[in-house]
Amino acid sequence: MYTTSCIFGSIKQTESGTHFIFKSIAIHLSLTGSKSKEKHNLFFFFLTMAGGLLWVVCPKGNATALLSLIPRTGKNPKMKPLKGISTVSSAVANPARSSEERVYDVVLKQAALVKQQRGGKGLDLEKRDGKNDGFSDWGVLNEAYDRCGEVCAEYAKTFYLGTLLMTPERRRAVWAIYVWCRRTDELVDGPNASHITPRALDRWEKRLGDLFEGRPYDMLDAALSDTVSKYPVDIQPFKDMIEGMRLDLRKSRYMNFDELYLYCYYVAGTVGLMSVPVMGIAPESKASVESVYNAALDLGIANQLTNILRDVGEDARRGRVYLPQDELARFGLSDDDIFRGQVTDRWRSFMKDQIKRARMFFDEAEKGVSELNSASRWPVWASLLLYRQILDAIEENDYNNFSRRAYVGKVKKFASLPVAYGRALVGTSKLI
Ligand SMILES: CC(C)=CCC/C(C)=C/CC/C(C)=C/CC/C(C)=C/[C@@H]1[C@@H](COP(=O)(O)OP(=O)(O)O)[C@]1(C)CC/C=C(\C)CC/C=C(\C)CCC=C(C)C
């Protein structure tokens, strides 16, 4: 969360709400227009070649990745197992419902919404692609979506590339969601974050309500407004993300994993829940809608946990410790050790445990990716593999996440793309 390196735009508060004045954005990647097919073909050619080469050469890391293409079996339990050691302990200590149970209610609600809209047949909105309901000025709307694409290309290049494999309608919708999330995050994490008050977040939430009701405030909102009118996207995960930003304003310590889990759901699990209705579930998938949403939630949690583990030093310099206090204490560690920033054996043991848990969330998430609509799988695999490798990089840095930023090099990043592509070709169904 406290890691966004980009400056996204400036924020101006007015009586009517919070305005964003976007900087002009250089577009590094443009695959639209007459040259697009040529570039697209080149891109595919590269992917195929690289994939083939990897298959033959198969260095250690990729060999494992390729081997794991072999489908695993196993049923997804109705209620997910609790993953954190401390989740269990805090759930026992606190007879009230755990965060995981509360978040699962949101998952069920999202799944029910989708089932209701699709007559219980799962989620594939391919047939809706190309349809536009309820908006008359296509020129403005197209411009709004293009702008979302530019923002995405600028700030999330790999992800943007991945979205180019999606159908045009879906791709635009994912861009619109991305931009709203990025803007929301920038409220508390951007250059004007110190001026943001809970009231500003209330106004942002009001504005969210308006756009869901077809009253967008600016052109970027208009893109999302159009998206939510076409896909069964619920407002709840969006509201919850804003709640996560509120939490960030008032809280800088997390007593146990249960508290941290809720935070991770708010700021990242929600992204998974927002994305699934747009990406679509493969028509041939036998997985339950709930299990796919669960996997999406897990991917968000895994990403956020990884983000937190990578940025321990950076966050500490802002006075923030996201790591669960009770787990630190169990390893004989405290905030002081984090502020001191020395890699000790205790720290290494603690970190090994944390990394193990993050990997468990990635493992759960992986089961769901193959259930997505085939054209949506590649960007998800790409982002999953890339983010997961940050955990390897932390290990390679000998767990020094105080002063060394775990970083996945360009070569590894590039090598992951054909691996992701290969995995995306493998279809359903690991979640039944
Ligand atoms: C294909 C794909 C990945 C789609 C999601 C696109 C999307 C809408 C992304 C929004 C990301 C965003 C700006 C979130 C705001 C809150 C935030 C900053 C969360 C952290 C992301 C990393 O951000 P940051 O740019 O700061 O990171 P760096 O410092 O640059 O490394 C998060 C860690 C969380 C992001 C969470 C996701 C991308 C959720 C992914 C889950 C899915 C797409 C569901 C897939 C479906 C199944 C069935 C597995």
Short mmCIF file of C-alpha atoms and ligand atoms in Angstrom, two decimals:
data_model
loop_
_atom_site.label_atom_id
_atom_site.label_comp_id
_atom_site.label_asym_id
_atom_site.label_seq_id
_atom_site.Cartn_x
_atom_site.Cartn_y
_atom_site.Cartn_z
CA MET A 1 0.00 0.00 0.00
CA TYR A 2 2.64 2.52 0.94
CA THR A 3 4.70 1.66 -2.00
CA THR A 4 3.17 3.30 -4.98
CA SER A 5 6.05 5.02 -6.64
CA CYS A 6 4.09 6.94 -9.23
CA ILE A 7 2.57 10.35 -8.93
CA PHE A 8 -0.78 9.93 -10.45
CA GLY A 9 -2.39 13.28 -10.46
CA SER A 10 -3.08 16.12 -8.18
CA ILE A 11 -6.09 16.34 -5.97
CA LYS A 12 -8.12 19.46 -5.41
CA GLN A 13 -10.81 19.63 -2.79
CA THR A 14 -13.87 21.66 -3.53
CA GLU A 15 -17.28 21.94 -1.95
CA SER A 16 -18.72 19.47 -4.36
CA GLY A 17 -16.10 16.83 -3.82
CA THR A 18 -12.56 15.85 -4.53
CA HIS A 19 -11.36 16.60 -8.01
CA PHE A 20 -8.44 14.95 -9.64
CA ILE A 21 -6.47 16.91 -12.12
CA PHE A 22 -4.63 14.39 -14.16
CA LYS A 23 -1.23 15.09 -15.50
CA SER A 24 -0.79 14.60 -19.16
CA ILE A 25 0.34 11.07 -19.54
CA ALA A 26 2.86 9.81 -22.04
CA ILE A 27 1.67 6.67 -23.68
CA HIS A 28 4.52 4.26 -23.98
CA LEU A 29 2.50 1.50 -25.46
CA SER A 30 -0.09 2.08 -28.05
CA LEU A 31 -1.48 -0.93 -29.80
CA THR A 32 -4.44 0.82 -31.30
CA GLY A 33 -4.92 2.17 -34.78
CA SER A 34 -3.70 0.80 -38.08
CA LYS A 35 -0.37 -0.45 -36.82
CA SER A 36 -1.95 -2.36 -34.01
CA LYS A 37 -2.36 -5.64 -35.84
CA GLU A 38 1.24 -5.63 -36.90
CA LYS A 39 2.39 -5.00 -33.35
CA HIS A 40 -0.04 -7.51 -31.99
CA ASN A 41 1.24 -10.17 -34.37
CA LEU A 42 4.81 -9.38 -33.45
CA PHE A 43 3.89 -9.62 -29.82
CA PHE A 44 2.24 -13.00 -30.27
CA PHE A 45 5.16 -14.18 -32.35
CA PHE A 46 7.53 -13.22 -29.58
CA LEU A 47 5.41 -14.95 -26.99
CA THR A 48 5.17 -18.15 -28.96
CA MET A 49 8.91 -18.18 -29.65
CA ALA A 50 9.80 -17.38 -26.08
CA GLY A 51 7.37 -19.99 -24.81
CA GLY A 52 8.80 -22.61 -27.12
CA LEU A 53 12.34 -21.73 -26.16
CA LEU A 54 11.54 -21.97 -22.49
CA TRP A 55 9.91 -25.29 -22.99
CA VAL A 56 13.13 -26.59 -24.55
CA VAL A 57 15.70 -24.92 -22.34
CA CYS A 58 13.58 -24.98 -19.21
CA PRO A 59 15.74 -23.40 -16.53
CA LYS A 60 15.11 -24.51 -12.97
CA GLY A 61 12.46 -21.98 -11.94
CA ASN A 62 10.49 -22.31 -15.14
CA ALA A 63 10.72 -26.07 -15.09
CA THR A 64 8.83 -26.04 -11.84
CA ALA A 65 6.36 -23.58 -13.23
CA LEU A 66 5.81 -25.69 -16.31
CA LEU A 67 5.53 -28.89 -14.33
CA SER A 68 2.84 -27.36 -12.22
CA LEU A 69 0.73 -27.00 -15.34
CA ILE A 70 -0.33 -30.54 -14.58
CA PRO A 71 -3.75 -30.12 -12.99
CA ARG A 72 -3.98 -30.79 -9.30
CA THR A 73 -6.97 -32.42 -7.78
CA GLY A 74 -8.84 -31.66 -4.60
CA LYS A 75 -12.08 -30.09 -3.62
CA ASN A 76 -12.56 -26.61 -2.42
CA PRO A 77 -14.18 -26.66 0.98
CA LYS A 78 -17.27 -24.54 1.38
CA MET A 79 -15.57 -22.58 4.10
CA LYS A 80 -11.91 -21.97 3.52
CA PRO A 81 -9.44 -23.19 6.13
CA LEU A 82 -8.00 -20.42 8.26
CA LYS A 83 -4.51 -19.80 7.03
CA GLY A 84 -2.67 -17.87 9.72
CA ILE A 85 -1.51 -19.50 12.88
CA SER A 86 -2.58 -16.41 14.71
CA THR A 87 -5.91 -16.34 12.89
CA VAL A 88 -6.74 -19.52 14.68
CA SER A 89 -5.50 -18.25 18.02
CA SER A 90 -7.32 -14.93 17.73
CA ALA A 91 -10.51 -16.63 16.62
CA VAL A 92 -10.29 -18.79 19.72
CA ALA A 93 -9.51 -15.82 21.95
CA ASN A 94 -12.36 -13.83 20.41
CA PRO A 95 -15.66 -15.68 20.27
CA ALA A 96 -17.01 -13.10 17.77
CA ARG A 97 -16.82 -13.97 14.08
CA SER A 98 -13.39 -13.78 12.53
CA SER A 99 -12.55 -11.38 9.71
CA GLU A 100 -12.26 -14.31 7.34
CA GLU A 101 -15.82 -15.36 8.12
CA ARG A 102 -17.10 -11.82 7.71
CA VAL A 103 -15.32 -11.37 4.41
CA TYR A 104 -16.68 -14.71 3.25
CA ASP A 105 -20.17 -13.25 3.63
CA VAL A 106 -19.23 -10.61 1.06
CA VAL A 107 -17.95 -13.36 -1.24
CA LEU A 108 -21.27 -15.20 -0.94
CA LYS A 109 -23.15 -12.00 -1.65
CA GLN A 110 -21.12 -11.34 -4.82
CA ALA A 111 -21.61 -14.90 -6.01
CA ALA A 112 -25.35 -14.75 -5.32
CA LEU A 113 -25.62 -11.55 -7.30
CA VAL A 114 -23.94 -13.12 -10.27
CA LYS A 115 -26.05 -16.28 -10.08
CA GLN A 116 -29.18 -14.19 -9.88
CA GLN A 117 -28.22 -12.18 -12.95
CA ARG A 118 -27.08 -15.16 -14.96
CA GLY A 119 -29.86 -17.47 -13.96
CA GLY A 120 -27.46 -19.59 -11.93
CA LYS A 121 -25.41 -20.47 -15.00
CA GLY A 122 -22.13 -19.03 -13.84
CA LEU A 123 -20.54 -15.97 -15.30
CA ASP A 124 -19.70 -15.49 -18.91
CA LEU A 125 -20.57 -12.17 -20.35
CA GLU A 126 -19.00 -12.64 -23.74
CA LYS A 127 -22.36 -12.17 -25.45
CA ARG A 128 -22.75 -8.80 -23.88
CA ASP A 129 -19.52 -7.56 -25.39
CA GLY A 130 -20.11 -4.76 -27.81
CA LYS A 131 -23.41 -3.80 -26.26
CA ASN A 132 -23.75 -0.43 -24.67
CA ASP A 133 -26.69 0.31 -22.44
CA GLY A 134 -27.89 3.64 -21.22
CA PHE A 135 -25.22 6.01 -22.40
CA SER A 136 -25.70 8.24 -25.37
CA ASP A 137 -22.45 10.09 -26.02
CA TRP A 138 -20.20 7.33 -27.40
CA GLY A 139 -17.46 9.74 -28.38
CA VAL A 140 -17.03 10.93 -24.80
CA LEU A 141 -17.34 7.44 -23.44
CA ASN A 142 -14.74 6.05 -25.82
CA GLU A 143 -12.42 8.88 -24.92
CA ALA A 144 -12.98 8.15 -21.23
CA TYR A 145 -12.10 4.48 -21.70
CA ASP A 146 -9.07 5.38 -23.80
CA ARG A 147 -7.91 7.64 -21.02
CA CYS A 148 -8.28 4.78 -18.53
CA GLY A 149 -6.18 2.63 -20.87
CA GLU A 150 -3.48 5.31 -21.01
CA VAL A 151 -3.34 5.52 -17.24
CA CYS A 152 -3.09 1.77 -17.02
CA ALA A 153 -0.35 1.63 -19.67
CA GLU A 154 1.58 4.27 -17.80
CA TYR A 155 1.40 2.80 -14.31
CA ALA A 156 0.99 -0.93 -14.79
CA LYS A 157 2.72 -1.78 -18.04
CA THR A 158 2.83 -5.55 -17.78
CA PHE A 159 -0.75 -5.71 -16.64
CA TYR A 160 -1.77 -3.39 -19.46
CA LEU A 161 -0.09 -5.68 -21.99
CA GLY A 162 -1.99 -8.60 -20.54
CA THR A 163 -5.30 -6.82 -20.88
CA LEU A 164 -4.70 -6.46 -24.60
CA LEU A 165 -5.44 -10.17 -24.91
CA MET A 166 -8.92 -9.66 -23.47
CA THR A 167 -11.93 -8.83 -25.59
CA PRO A 168 -12.11 -5.05 -26.20
CA GLU A 169 -15.16 -4.63 -23.95
CA ARG A 170 -13.66 -6.50 -21.04
CA ARG A 171 -10.32 -4.83 -21.41
CA ARG A 172 -11.91 -1.38 -21.20
CA ALA A 173 -13.93 -2.40 -18.17
CA VAL A 174 -10.84 -3.69 -16.35
CA TRP A 175 -9.03 -0.44 -17.15
CA ALA A 176 -11.93 1.56 -15.70
CA ILE A 177 -11.83 -0.49 -12.48
CA TYR A 178 -8.05 -0.18 -12.33
CA VAL A 179 -8.23 3.60 -12.63
CA TRP A 180 -10.85 3.93 -9.90
CA CYS A 181 -8.74 1.74 -7.57
CA ARG A 182 -5.61 3.70 -8.36
CA ARG A 183 -7.32 7.02 -7.70
CA THR A 184 -8.74 5.72 -4.45
CA ASP A 185 -5.33 4.49 -3.36
CA GLU A 186 -3.76 7.80 -4.30
CA LEU A 187 -6.06 9.57 -1.86
CA VAL A 188 -4.15 8.12 1.06
CA ASP A 189 -0.92 7.17 -0.64
CA GLY A 190 -0.36 9.93 -3.16
CA PRO A 191 1.34 13.32 -3.04
CA ASN A 192 -1.65 14.97 -1.37
CA ALA A 193 -2.24 12.22 1.13
CA SER A 194 -1.43 14.43 4.13
CA HIS A 195 -4.45 16.62 3.31
CA ILE A 196 -6.89 13.75 3.11
CA THR A 197 -9.45 13.59 5.88
CA PRO A 198 -12.18 11.05 6.62
CA ARG A 199 -14.61 13.65 5.26
CA ALA A 200 -12.85 13.65 1.91
CA LEU A 201 -13.24 9.89 1.84
CA ASP A 202 -16.94 10.29 2.68
CA ARG A 203 -17.27 12.58 -0.35
CA TRP A 204 -15.40 10.06 -2.49
CA GLU A 205 -17.87 7.41 -1.33
CA LYS A 206 -20.82 9.66 -2.14
CA ARG A 207 -19.38 10.14 -5.57
CA LEU A 208 -19.03 6.38 -5.91
CA GLY A 209 -22.73 5.98 -5.10
CA ASP A 210 -23.57 8.58 -7.74
CA LEU A 211 -21.58 6.86 -10.45
CA PHE A 212 -23.22 3.55 -9.63
CA GLU A 213 -26.55 5.30 -10.13
CA GLY A 214 -25.49 6.63 -13.52
CA ARG A 215 -24.41 10.10 -12.39
CA PRO A 216 -20.66 10.21 -13.03
CA TYR A 217 -18.70 13.19 -11.85
CA ASP A 218 -15.94 13.24 -14.44
CA MET A 219 -14.96 11.29 -17.53
CA LEU A 220 -13.03 8.61 -15.68
CA ASP A 221 -16.02 8.05 -13.42
CA ALA A 222 -18.14 7.87 -16.58
CA ALA A 223 -16.10 4.91 -17.80
CA LEU A 224 -16.67 3.05 -14.55
CA SER A 225 -20.31 4.09 -14.48
CA ASP A 226 -20.72 2.50 -17.90
CA THR A 227 -18.84 -0.62 -16.80
CA VAL A 228 -20.98 -1.22 -13.72
CA SER A 229 -24.11 -0.80 -15.80
CA LYS A 230 -23.00 -3.64 -18.08
CA TYR A 231 -21.44 -6.18 -15.73
CA PRO A 232 -22.77 -7.63 -12.47
CA VAL A 233 -20.34 -5.61 -10.39
CA ASP A 234 -21.56 -4.85 -6.89
CA ILE A 235 -20.82 -1.60 -5.06
CA GLN A 236 -19.82 -3.39 -1.84
CA PRO A 237 -16.17 -4.15 -2.71
CA PHE A 238 -15.72 -0.54 -3.87
CA LYS A 239 -17.14 0.78 -0.61
CA ASP A 240 -14.95 -1.64 1.28
CA MET A 241 -11.85 -0.37 -0.48
CA ILE A 242 -12.72 3.14 0.69
CA GLU A 243 -13.18 1.67 4.19
CA GLY A 244 -9.63 0.31 3.89
CA MET A 245 -8.39 3.81 3.16
CA ARG A 246 -10.23 5.08 6.26
CA LEU A 247 -8.55 2.35 8.26
CA ASP A 248 -5.18 3.44 6.93
CA LEU A 249 -5.80 6.98 8.16
CA ARG A 250 -6.50 5.91 11.72
CA LYS A 251 -4.53 2.75 12.27
CA SER A 252 -0.83 2.00 12.07
CA ARG A 253 -0.59 -1.27 14.02
CA TYR A 254 -2.29 -4.63 13.60
CA MET A 255 -2.62 -6.74 16.73
CA ASN A 256 -3.02 -10.08 15.00
CA PHE A 257 -3.53 -11.68 11.61
CA ASP A 258 -7.27 -11.40 11.91
CA GLU A 259 -6.96 -7.60 11.90
CA LEU A 260 -4.41 -7.67 9.10
CA TYR A 261 -6.57 -10.00 7.03
CA LEU A 262 -9.44 -7.53 7.17
CA TYR A 263 -7.14 -4.70 6.08
CA CYS A 264 -5.80 -6.82 3.19
CA TYR A 265 -9.35 -7.63 2.14
CA TYR A 266 -10.31 -3.95 2.16
CA VAL A 267 -7.42 -2.71 0.06
CA ALA A 268 -6.68 -5.67 -2.20
CA GLY A 269 -9.09 -8.59 -1.81
CA THR A 270 -11.76 -6.19 -2.99
CA VAL A 271 -9.90 -5.79 -6.30
CA GLY A 272 -10.30 -9.50 -6.92
CA LEU A 273 -14.03 -9.31 -6.21
CA MET A 274 -14.43 -6.31 -8.51
CA SER A 275 -12.52 -7.96 -11.34
CA VAL A 276 -14.18 -11.38 -11.59
CA PRO A 277 -17.55 -10.19 -12.94
CA VAL A 278 -15.71 -8.41 -15.73
CA MET A 279 -13.16 -11.11 -16.52
CA GLY A 280 -15.87 -13.73 -16.58
CA ILE A 281 -15.90 -17.36 -15.56
CA ALA A 282 -15.31 -19.86 -18.36
CA PRO A 283 -18.62 -21.28 -19.62
CA GLU A 284 -17.15 -24.78 -19.36
CA SER A 285 -16.04 -24.27 -15.74
CA LYS A 286 -17.49 -26.70 -13.25
CA ALA A 287 -16.33 -24.68 -10.29
CA SER A 288 -18.85 -22.96 -8.08
CA VAL A 289 -19.07 -19.21 -8.49
CA GLU A 290 -18.27 -18.87 -4.77
CA SER A 291 -15.03 -20.79 -5.13
CA VAL A 292 -13.87 -18.60 -8.00
CA TYR A 293 -14.63 -15.45 -6.03
CA ASN A 294 -12.78 -16.97 -3.11
CA ALA A 295 -9.72 -17.56 -5.26
CA ALA A 296 -9.90 -13.97 -6.50
CA LEU A 297 -10.08 -12.76 -2.93
CA ASP A 298 -7.08 -14.92 -2.06
CA LEU A 299 -5.06 -13.44 -4.90
CA GLY A 300 -5.73 -9.95 -3.60
CA ILE A 301 -4.75 -11.01 -0.06
CA ALA A 302 -1.61 -12.77 -1.32
CA ASN A 303 -0.58 -9.67 -3.28
CA GLN A 304 -1.12 -7.36 -0.37
CA LEU A 305 0.72 -9.63 2.10
CA THR A 306 3.61 -9.74 -0.35
CA ASN A 307 3.51 -5.98 -0.70
CA ILE A 308 3.67 -5.63 3.09
CA LEU A 309 6.58 -8.08 3.42
CA ARG A 310 8.50 -6.32 0.68
CA ASP A 311 7.99 -2.86 2.18
CA VAL A 312 8.69 -3.45 5.88
CA GLY A 313 11.54 -0.90 6.00
CA GLU A 314 9.78 1.69 3.87
CA ASP A 315 6.60 1.45 5.94
CA ALA A 316 8.56 1.63 9.20
CA ARG A 317 10.11 4.88 8.04
CA ARG A 318 6.53 6.20 7.82
CA GLY A 319 5.85 4.96 11.33
CA ARG A 320 3.80 2.00 10.14
CA VAL A 321 4.07 -1.65 11.06
CA TYR A 322 1.58 -3.84 9.24
CA LEU A 323 3.04 -7.10 10.59
CA PRO A 324 0.88 -8.75 13.26
CA GLN A 325 2.10 -7.70 16.69
CA ASP A 326 1.31 -11.04 18.37
CA GLU A 327 3.30 -12.94 15.76
CA LEU A 328 6.27 -10.62 16.15
CA ALA A 329 6.11 -11.18 19.91
CA ARG A 330 6.01 -14.94 19.43
CA PHE A 331 9.41 -14.68 17.73
CA GLY A 332 10.75 -12.40 20.47
CA LEU A 333 10.49 -9.36 18.20
CA SER A 334 8.86 -5.96 18.60
CA ASP A 335 8.47 -2.65 16.77
CA ASP A 336 11.90 -1.64 18.07
CA ASP A 337 13.53 -4.47 16.13
CA ILE A 338 11.81 -3.26 13.00
CA PHE A 339 12.88 0.34 13.51
CA ARG A 340 16.43 -0.87 14.24
CA GLY A 341 16.30 -2.83 10.97
CA GLN A 342 18.81 -5.57 11.68
CA VAL A 343 18.48 -8.95 10.04
CA THR A 344 18.85 -11.43 12.89
CA ASP A 345 18.11 -15.16 13.05
CA ARG A 346 14.86 -14.35 14.84
CA TRP A 347 13.89 -12.05 11.99
CA ARG A 348 14.75 -14.71 9.41
CA SER A 349 12.59 -17.29 11.20
CA PHE A 350 9.74 -14.82 11.50
CA MET A 351 9.98 -13.89 7.83
CA LYS A 352 10.05 -17.55 6.76
CA ASP A 353 6.70 -18.02 8.45
CA GLN A 354 5.23 -14.90 6.89
CA ILE A 355 6.41 -15.89 3.41
CA LYS A 356 4.97 -19.37 3.89
CA ARG A 357 1.56 -17.91 4.65
CA ALA A 358 1.63 -15.54 1.67
CA ARG A 359 2.52 -18.51 -0.57
CA MET A 360 -0.45 -20.44 0.79
CA PHE A 361 -2.73 -17.65 -0.36
CA PHE A 362 -1.09 -17.70 -3.79
CA ASP A 363 -1.60 -21.48 -3.93
CA GLU A 364 -5.30 -21.08 -3.19
CA ALA A 365 -5.60 -18.33 -5.78
CA GLU A 366 -3.93 -20.42 -8.49
CA LYS A 367 -6.74 -22.95 -8.34
CA GLY A 368 -9.17 -20.29 -9.46
CA VAL A 369 -7.34 -18.72 -12.38
CA SER A 370 -8.01 -21.64 -14.71
CA GLU A 371 -11.73 -21.19 -14.09
CA LEU A 372 -11.72 -17.73 -15.58
CA ASN A 373 -12.75 -17.02 -19.11
CA SER A 374 -9.82 -18.13 -21.31
CA ALA A 375 -9.04 -14.65 -22.63
CA SER A 376 -8.81 -13.25 -19.11
CA ARG A 377 -6.42 -15.83 -17.71
CA TRP A 378 -3.16 -14.56 -19.08
CA PRO A 379 -3.04 -11.16 -17.36
CA VAL A 380 -4.06 -12.79 -14.09
CA TRP A 381 -1.37 -15.47 -14.37
CA ALA A 382 1.18 -12.86 -15.33
CA SER A 383 0.41 -10.67 -12.34
CA LEU A 384 0.27 -13.68 -10.03
CA LEU A 385 3.64 -15.07 -11.14
CA LEU A 386 5.32 -11.69 -11.06
CA TYR A 387 4.06 -10.77 -7.63
CA ARG A 388 4.77 -14.22 -6.23
CA GLN A 389 8.39 -13.89 -7.31
CA ILE A 390 8.79 -10.93 -4.99
CA LEU A 391 8.69 -13.47 -2.16
CA ASP A 392 11.61 -15.34 -3.77
CA ALA A 393 13.45 -12.03 -4.07
CA ILE A 394 13.01 -11.37 -0.34
CA GLU A 395 14.62 -14.75 0.34
CA GLU A 396 17.41 -13.97 -2.11
CA ASN A 397 18.04 -10.75 -0.16
CA ASP A 398 18.53 -12.89 2.95
CA TYR A 399 15.31 -11.42 4.38
CA ASN A 400 16.68 -7.91 4.44
CA ASN A 401 13.48 -6.05 3.73
CA PHE A 402 14.61 -3.12 5.87
CA SER A 403 17.05 -1.53 3.49
CA ARG A 404 16.91 -3.64 0.30
CA ARG A 405 13.85 -3.61 -1.89
CA ALA A 406 12.99 -7.06 -3.20
CA TYR A 407 12.87 -6.69 -6.90
CA VAL A 408 12.08 -9.01 -9.79
CA GLY A 409 14.56 -8.29 -12.56
CA LYS A 410 13.55 -7.58 -16.13
CA VAL A 411 14.78 -10.94 -17.43
CA LYS A 412 12.75 -12.88 -14.86
CA LYS A 413 9.77 -10.65 -15.48
CA PHE A 414 9.99 -11.23 -19.19
CA ALA A 415 10.48 -14.96 -18.76
CA SER A 416 7.30 -15.13 -16.69
CA LEU A 417 5.16 -13.86 -19.54
CA PRO A 418 5.33 -16.96 -21.75
CA VAL A 419 5.03 -19.16 -18.66
CA ALA A 420 1.86 -17.26 -17.79
CA TYR A 421 0.70 -17.65 -21.34
CA GLY A 422 1.31 -21.40 -21.20
CA ARG A 423 -0.66 -21.69 -17.98
CA ALA A 424 -3.47 -19.61 -19.39
CA LEU A 425 -3.90 -22.18 -22.16
CA VAL A 426 -4.69 -24.81 -19.55
CA GLY A 427 -8.37 -24.68 -18.75
CA THR A 428 -10.66 -25.73 -15.97
CA SER A 429 -11.28 -27.35 -13.49
CA LYS A 430 -9.36 -27.52 -10.26
CA LEU A 431 -12.12 -26.06 -8.17
CA ILE A 432 -15.17 -28.21 -8.01
C1 LIG B 1 -5.65 -8.87 -14.17
C2 LIG B 1 -5.61 -8.10 -12.95
C3 LIG B 1 -4.39 -8.21 -12.12
C4 LIG B 1 -6.65 -7.30 -12.69
C5 LIG B 1 -6.81 -6.36 -11.59
C6 LIG B 1 -6.67 -5.00 -12.09
C7 LIG B 1 -6.97 -3.99 -11.07
C8 LIG B 1 -8.35 -3.49 -11.05
C9 LIG B 1 -5.98 -3.55 -10.27
C10 LIG B 1 -6.15 -2.48 -9.23
C11 LIG B 1 -4.87 -2.34 -8.47
C12 LIG B 1 -4.89 -1.16 -7.55
C13 LIG B 1 -4.43 0.13 -8.06
C14 LIG B 1 -5.37 -1.32 -6.29
C15 LIG B 1 -5.42 -0.22 -5.28
C16 LIG B 1 -4.98 -0.73 -3.91
C17 LIG B 1 -3.57 -1.26 -4.00
C18 LIG B 1 -2.48 -0.30 -4.27
C19 LIG B 1 -3.35 -2.60 -3.88
C20 LIG B 1 -2.07 -3.23 -4.15
C21 LIG B 1 -1.66 -3.59 -5.42
C22 LIG B 1 -0.29 -3.34 -5.83
O1 LIG B 1 -0.26 -1.95 -6.02
P1 LIG B 1 1.02 -1.07 -6.22
O2 LIG B 1 0.92 -0.44 -7.57
O3 LIG B 1 1.17 -0.14 -5.09
O4 LIG B 1 2.18 -2.13 -6.22
P2 LIG B 1 3.67 -1.90 -6.52
O5 LIG B 1 4.20 -1.13 -5.38
O6 LIG B 1 3.80 -1.16 -7.80
O7 LIG B 1 4.21 -3.30 -6.57
C23 LIG B 1 -2.01 -4.57 -4.49
C24 LIG B 1 -0.93 -5.31 -3.80
C25 LIG B 1 -3.22 -5.40 -4.66
C26 LIG B 1 -3.68 -5.62 -6.08
C27 LIG B 1 -4.70 -6.72 -6.11
C28 LIG B 1 -5.01 -7.35 -7.23
C29 LIG B 1 -4.35 -7.03 -8.50
C30 LIG B 1 -6.09 -8.43 -7.15
C31 LIG B 1 -5.87 -9.47 -8.17
C32 LIG B 1 -7.01 -10.45 -8.26
C33 LIG B 1 -7.68 -10.67 -9.40
C34 LIG B 1 -7.44 -9.88 -10.61
C35 LIG B 1 -8.72 -11.75 -9.45
C36 LIG B 1 -8.25 -12.90 -10.31
C37 LIG B 1 -9.21 -13.99 -10.31
C38 LIG B 1 -8.98 -15.23 -9.82
C39 LIG B 1 -10.07 -16.22 -9.91
C40 LIG B 1 -7.72 -15.67 -9.19
#
